[in-house]
XYZ file of C-alpha atoms in Angstrom:
336
model
C 110.292 100.370 70.570
C 113.498 101.901 72.063
C 113.238 100.483 75.561
C 113.777 96.992 74.187
C 116.270 94.864 76.357
C 118.961 92.953 74.278
C 120.654 90.383 76.507
C 124.070 89.160 76.039
C 123.037 85.478 76.068
C 119.956 83.548 75.369
C 118.850 80.226 77.156
C 116.773 77.821 75.312
C 114.358 75.094 76.637
C 112.596 72.561 74.562
C 109.431 70.444 74.177
C 109.034 67.777 71.593
C 106.440 69.189 69.114
C 104.924 68.180 65.829
C 104.772 70.667 62.888
C 108.348 71.949 63.578
C 111.542 71.541 61.386
C 113.335 69.707 63.964
C 110.325 68.018 66.048
C 111.211 70.407 68.922
C 109.657 73.806 69.912
C 112.041 76.355 71.866
C 111.073 78.449 74.833
C 113.948 81.170 74.858
C 114.623 83.104 77.950
C 117.469 85.435 79.113
C 119.390 87.061 82.055
C 118.658 90.715 82.769
C 121.527 93.342 83.292
C 121.799 92.103 86.994
C 122.236 88.404 85.965
C 118.642 87.538 87.209
C 117.150 84.669 84.882
C 113.807 86.216 83.659
C 110.625 84.063 83.466
C 112.577 81.151 84.951
C 109.556 79.502 86.806
C 107.291 79.169 83.706
C 110.314 78.500 81.561
C 111.011 75.366 84.031
C 107.315 74.366 84.323
C 106.995 74.416 80.385
C 110.460 72.574 79.044
C 110.962 68.946 78.854
C 113.650 68.410 81.563
C 114.992 65.309 79.552
C 115.957 67.684 76.766
C 119.221 69.543 77.675
C 119.025 73.517 77.564
C 121.179 75.447 75.263
C 123.119 78.646 75.871
C 124.086 80.866 73.056
C 125.771 84.257 72.550
C 123.174 86.722 71.572
C 125.304 88.336 68.709
C 123.776 89.378 65.209
C 123.359 86.302 63.040
C 121.472 85.314 59.876
C 119.479 82.121 58.962
C 116.159 82.654 60.069
C 113.176 81.087 58.364
C 109.428 81.613 58.713
C 107.507 78.497 59.329
C 103.789 78.977 59.908
C 101.164 80.847 62.038
C 100.079 79.321 65.263
C 96.924 80.102 67.383
C 94.342 82.719 66.466
C 91.299 81.021 67.797
C 88.698 81.503 70.588
C 86.834 78.790 71.893
C 84.814 80.287 74.758
C 87.085 80.569 77.575
C 90.182 79.280 75.831
C 91.623 82.067 73.547
C 94.964 81.630 71.892
C 97.051 84.504 70.688
C 98.232 84.479 67.114
C 102.037 83.601 66.860
C 104.275 82.893 64.150
C 106.990 80.203 64.212
C 110.457 81.039 63.208
C 113.289 78.571 62.548
C 116.870 79.448 64.013
C 119.521 77.796 61.877
C 121.113 76.586 65.103
C 118.568 73.986 65.091
C 115.424 75.166 67.131
C 112.197 76.980 66.383
C 110.310 79.488 68.508
C 107.371 81.894 68.201
C 106.956 85.537 67.699
C 104.001 87.887 67.642
C 102.256 88.833 64.498
C 103.335 92.457 65.472
C 107.043 91.461 65.592
C 106.602 89.870 62.241
C 105.053 93.049 60.673
C 107.954 95.032 62.096
C 110.380 92.614 60.667
C 108.800 92.800 57.060
C 108.882 96.502 57.337
C 112.586 96.594 57.622
C 113.731 93.460 55.608
C 112.384 90.813 53.182
C 111.334 87.195 53.448
C 112.973 85.362 50.418
C 111.104 82.091 49.462
C 113.654 79.216 50.021
C 116.201 81.274 51.811
C 114.116 82.861 54.726
C 114.570 86.293 56.382
C 116.982 88.487 54.802
C 119.951 89.973 57.071
C 121.078 89.521 60.393
C 118.907 89.638 63.642
C 119.348 89.649 67.519
C 116.952 88.321 70.121
C 115.309 91.118 72.336
C 112.400 91.549 74.854
C 109.811 94.064 75.047
C 108.643 93.652 78.347
C 107.716 89.849 78.506
C 107.441 89.423 74.692
C 110.252 87.865 72.926
C 111.034 89.736 69.686
C 113.435 89.319 66.893
C 115.076 92.521 65.882
C 116.581 92.964 62.462
C 119.920 95.033 62.739
C 119.036 96.771 59.641
C 116.179 98.628 61.223
C 116.465 102.304 61.879
C 115.744 101.569 65.779
C 118.562 99.206 66.058
C 121.298 101.683 66.668
C 119.232 103.552 69.573
C 118.369 100.395 71.029
C 121.842 98.974 71.103
C 123.086 102.559 72.613
C 120.606 102.146 75.417
C 121.506 98.614 76.104
C 125.252 99.480 76.134
C 124.484 102.044 78.968
C 122.137 99.467 80.549
C 124.858 96.720 80.746
C 127.535 99.172 82.029
C 125.586 99.377 85.254
C 126.421 102.726 86.068
C 125.206 103.410 89.797
C 123.755 106.833 90.298
C 123.104 107.374 93.789
C 120.966 110.165 95.671
C 124.113 112.221 96.578
C 124.950 112.380 92.989
C 121.806 114.036 91.730
C 122.005 117.495 90.318
C 118.982 119.828 90.259
C 117.797 120.488 86.981
C 119.958 117.687 85.463
C 118.511 115.437 82.700
C 118.748 111.525 83.345
C 118.047 108.457 81.419
C 116.002 105.648 83.271
C 116.046 101.855 82.919
C 112.954 101.969 80.992
C 114.772 104.390 78.498
C 112.567 107.392 79.540
C 113.874 111.026 80.038
C 113.915 112.333 83.536
C 114.511 115.899 84.678
C 115.442 116.103 88.462
C 113.567 118.659 90.327
C 114.629 118.237 93.999
C 113.647 116.333 97.190
C 110.490 117.426 98.870
C 107.526 116.214 100.821
C 104.979 113.959 99.025
C 101.434 113.915 99.913
C 99.196 110.895 99.055
C 95.442 110.384 99.479
C 94.520 113.450 97.290
C 97.026 115.487 99.258
C 95.534 114.576 102.726
C 98.590 112.767 104.196
C 102.265 113.699 104.105
C 104.467 110.363 103.582
C 107.818 112.008 103.846
C 110.525 113.335 101.550
C 110.673 111.935 98.080
C 112.883 112.597 95.061
C 110.564 114.371 92.390
C 111.372 114.031 88.655
C 109.648 115.380 85.454
C 108.908 112.745 82.977
C 109.414 114.320 79.581
C 107.703 111.686 77.648
C 104.652 111.421 79.738
C 104.557 115.182 80.506
C 104.001 114.295 84.253
C 105.943 113.959 87.577
C 107.259 110.926 89.129
C 108.351 110.506 92.837
C 110.639 107.980 94.463
C 111.878 107.568 98.060
C 114.895 105.876 96.807
C 116.634 106.314 93.179
C 118.543 102.930 93.463
C 118.149 100.967 90.223
C 116.037 103.793 88.656
C 118.561 105.778 86.737
C 121.270 104.431 84.251
C 123.172 107.608 82.951
C 122.983 111.327 83.034
C 122.048 112.969 79.624
C 122.952 116.461 80.568
C 124.361 117.764 83.794
C 123.334 121.473 83.065
C 120.062 122.754 84.417
C 117.366 122.351 81.943
C 116.207 125.384 80.292
C 112.592 124.764 81.388
C 113.470 123.829 85.000
C 111.496 126.996 86.227
C 108.355 126.268 84.277
C 108.419 122.716 85.330
C 108.860 123.777 89.153
C 106.025 126.098 88.696
C 103.823 123.001 87.323
C 104.871 120.877 90.248
C 103.902 123.583 92.870
C 100.165 123.202 91.428
C 100.018 119.451 92.270
C 98.290 118.263 95.438
C 100.955 115.783 95.848
C 103.447 118.506 96.448
C 101.376 120.737 98.443
C 97.924 119.468 100.060
C 94.524 120.988 99.439
C 93.832 123.485 102.188
C 90.093 123.426 102.666
C 90.294 126.568 104.712
C 91.099 128.679 101.747
C 87.895 127.397 100.074
C 86.293 130.393 98.228
C 82.595 130.221 97.423
C 81.560 132.672 94.634
C 78.205 133.599 93.642
C 77.134 133.416 90.102
C 75.528 136.292 88.270
C 71.823 135.372 87.273
C 73.151 135.392 83.605
C 75.951 133.005 84.340
C 73.569 130.625 86.212
C 71.090 130.520 83.261
C 73.832 129.863 80.858
C 75.295 127.234 82.964
C 71.865 125.488 83.194
C 71.734 125.304 79.359
C 74.310 122.436 79.723
C 71.705 120.124 81.396
C 70.255 118.928 78.197
C 69.594 115.402 79.236
C 68.070 116.384 82.850
C 70.987 114.765 84.591
C 71.396 117.704 86.607
C 74.230 120.347 87.353
C 76.058 120.982 90.592
C 76.153 124.227 92.341
C 76.544 125.252 95.986
C 74.022 127.095 98.164
C 75.193 128.493 101.500
C 78.212 126.371 100.961
C 76.186 123.190 100.440
C 75.919 121.055 97.556
C 73.000 121.169 95.389
C 72.005 119.537 92.059
C 69.680 121.558 89.913
C 67.791 119.796 86.961
C 66.375 121.583 84.003
C 62.894 119.935 84.509
C 62.247 122.094 87.701
C 63.741 120.059 90.477
C 66.487 120.754 93.054
C 68.059 118.250 95.321
C 69.938 119.381 98.402
C 72.940 116.935 99.040
C 74.281 118.064 102.367
C 76.506 115.156 103.544
C 75.901 113.048 100.405
C 77.979 112.130 97.551
C 76.928 113.933 94.332
C 76.919 110.461 92.687
C 74.591 108.730 95.151
C 71.850 111.178 95.930
C 69.833 108.889 98.398
C 68.808 110.635 101.627
C 68.652 114.051 99.586
C 65.905 116.545 100.190
C 63.930 117.643 96.928
C 61.948 120.516 96.025
C 60.363 121.959 92.955
C 60.697 125.501 91.633
C 58.927 127.420 88.927
C 61.706 129.375 87.009
C 65.373 129.966 87.216
C 65.093 133.287 88.265
C 62.958 132.716 91.223
C 65.410 129.613 92.172
C 68.185 132.008 91.813
C 66.936 134.587 93.977
C 66.145 131.879 96.702
C 69.362 130.034 96.932
C 71.816 132.486 95.414
C 73.860 129.550 93.535
C 77.637 129.591 94.006
C 80.779 127.680 92.677
C 83.799 126.755 94.569
C 87.415 127.425 94.110
C 89.713 125.147 95.700
C 93.427 126.196 96.808
C 96.382 124.442 97.815
C 98.394 124.988 101.066
C 100.979 127.220 99.184
C 98.179 129.295 97.883
C 98.024 128.202 94.307
C 94.539 127.786 92.684
C 93.902 124.107 92.358
C 90.552 123.973 91.038
C 88.340 126.818 89.554
C 84.637 125.439 90.085
C 83.103 127.758 87.769
């Protein structure tokens, strides 16, 4: 929840609606950190343009009251997600998700006749409006993240430090590795130099041709203690170093290894091997399919034979597995 955006202002459009305290239902939107009005098109198409929109500062305030549940039905193609209506004491009513309500009730109370206890601010989790109790343990971290976001610190490519740790606009932690070639299409095509980062939360790599509007702050300018390990992991990616088929290594199974491998074919779907560097699929029911030039998933056009026992088949085809290597010499996949 710590990548929630808290705008400085909220903009409210209205529709006349029965079942609300004031006879009007609100659609609340906001401007992002760059001043862009989010969800403007859907907001304009939804609101009654005869009712003047309102703009308020998004500062902590109290006086929110639960009204009722809306939606939660499914009639064929027409599905309406469940929402809960909340009354804002400034005179309008809006909707939040049930998940948001549960989060609110985990961190504060709803008092009959008085409403939700404590102060709240409006925030957005992606496209969803949420009401955030300032008493929640997440609020401090959310506001610290938003303070950095609103400061609009610009980190350019020339400012990047190898091994330094950065905060992204999505409140993720990135470690900068450097600028290297990036190979797409399973390591077949070089698309040029990209900035490589290690995403700490995802334990994966992300690459950008430009870092403009990607990073909002530097967390630590010192080289991360795990930088060498991260770099080593990156070297094993085919996005960094392409697969080099000239390094393909076909290794013969021993008879014992082959028999043990075939025990995995309990449902007779077959197990893939190589024979004379060509793919074959061997089935425990006494069949072998030669798949030269064919996908192992779509085996039409194959040549099929029968075999009597595994030892006889082993001596005939000498089954192999394939080890695949990257251009830099790193083992990419062991086929055993």
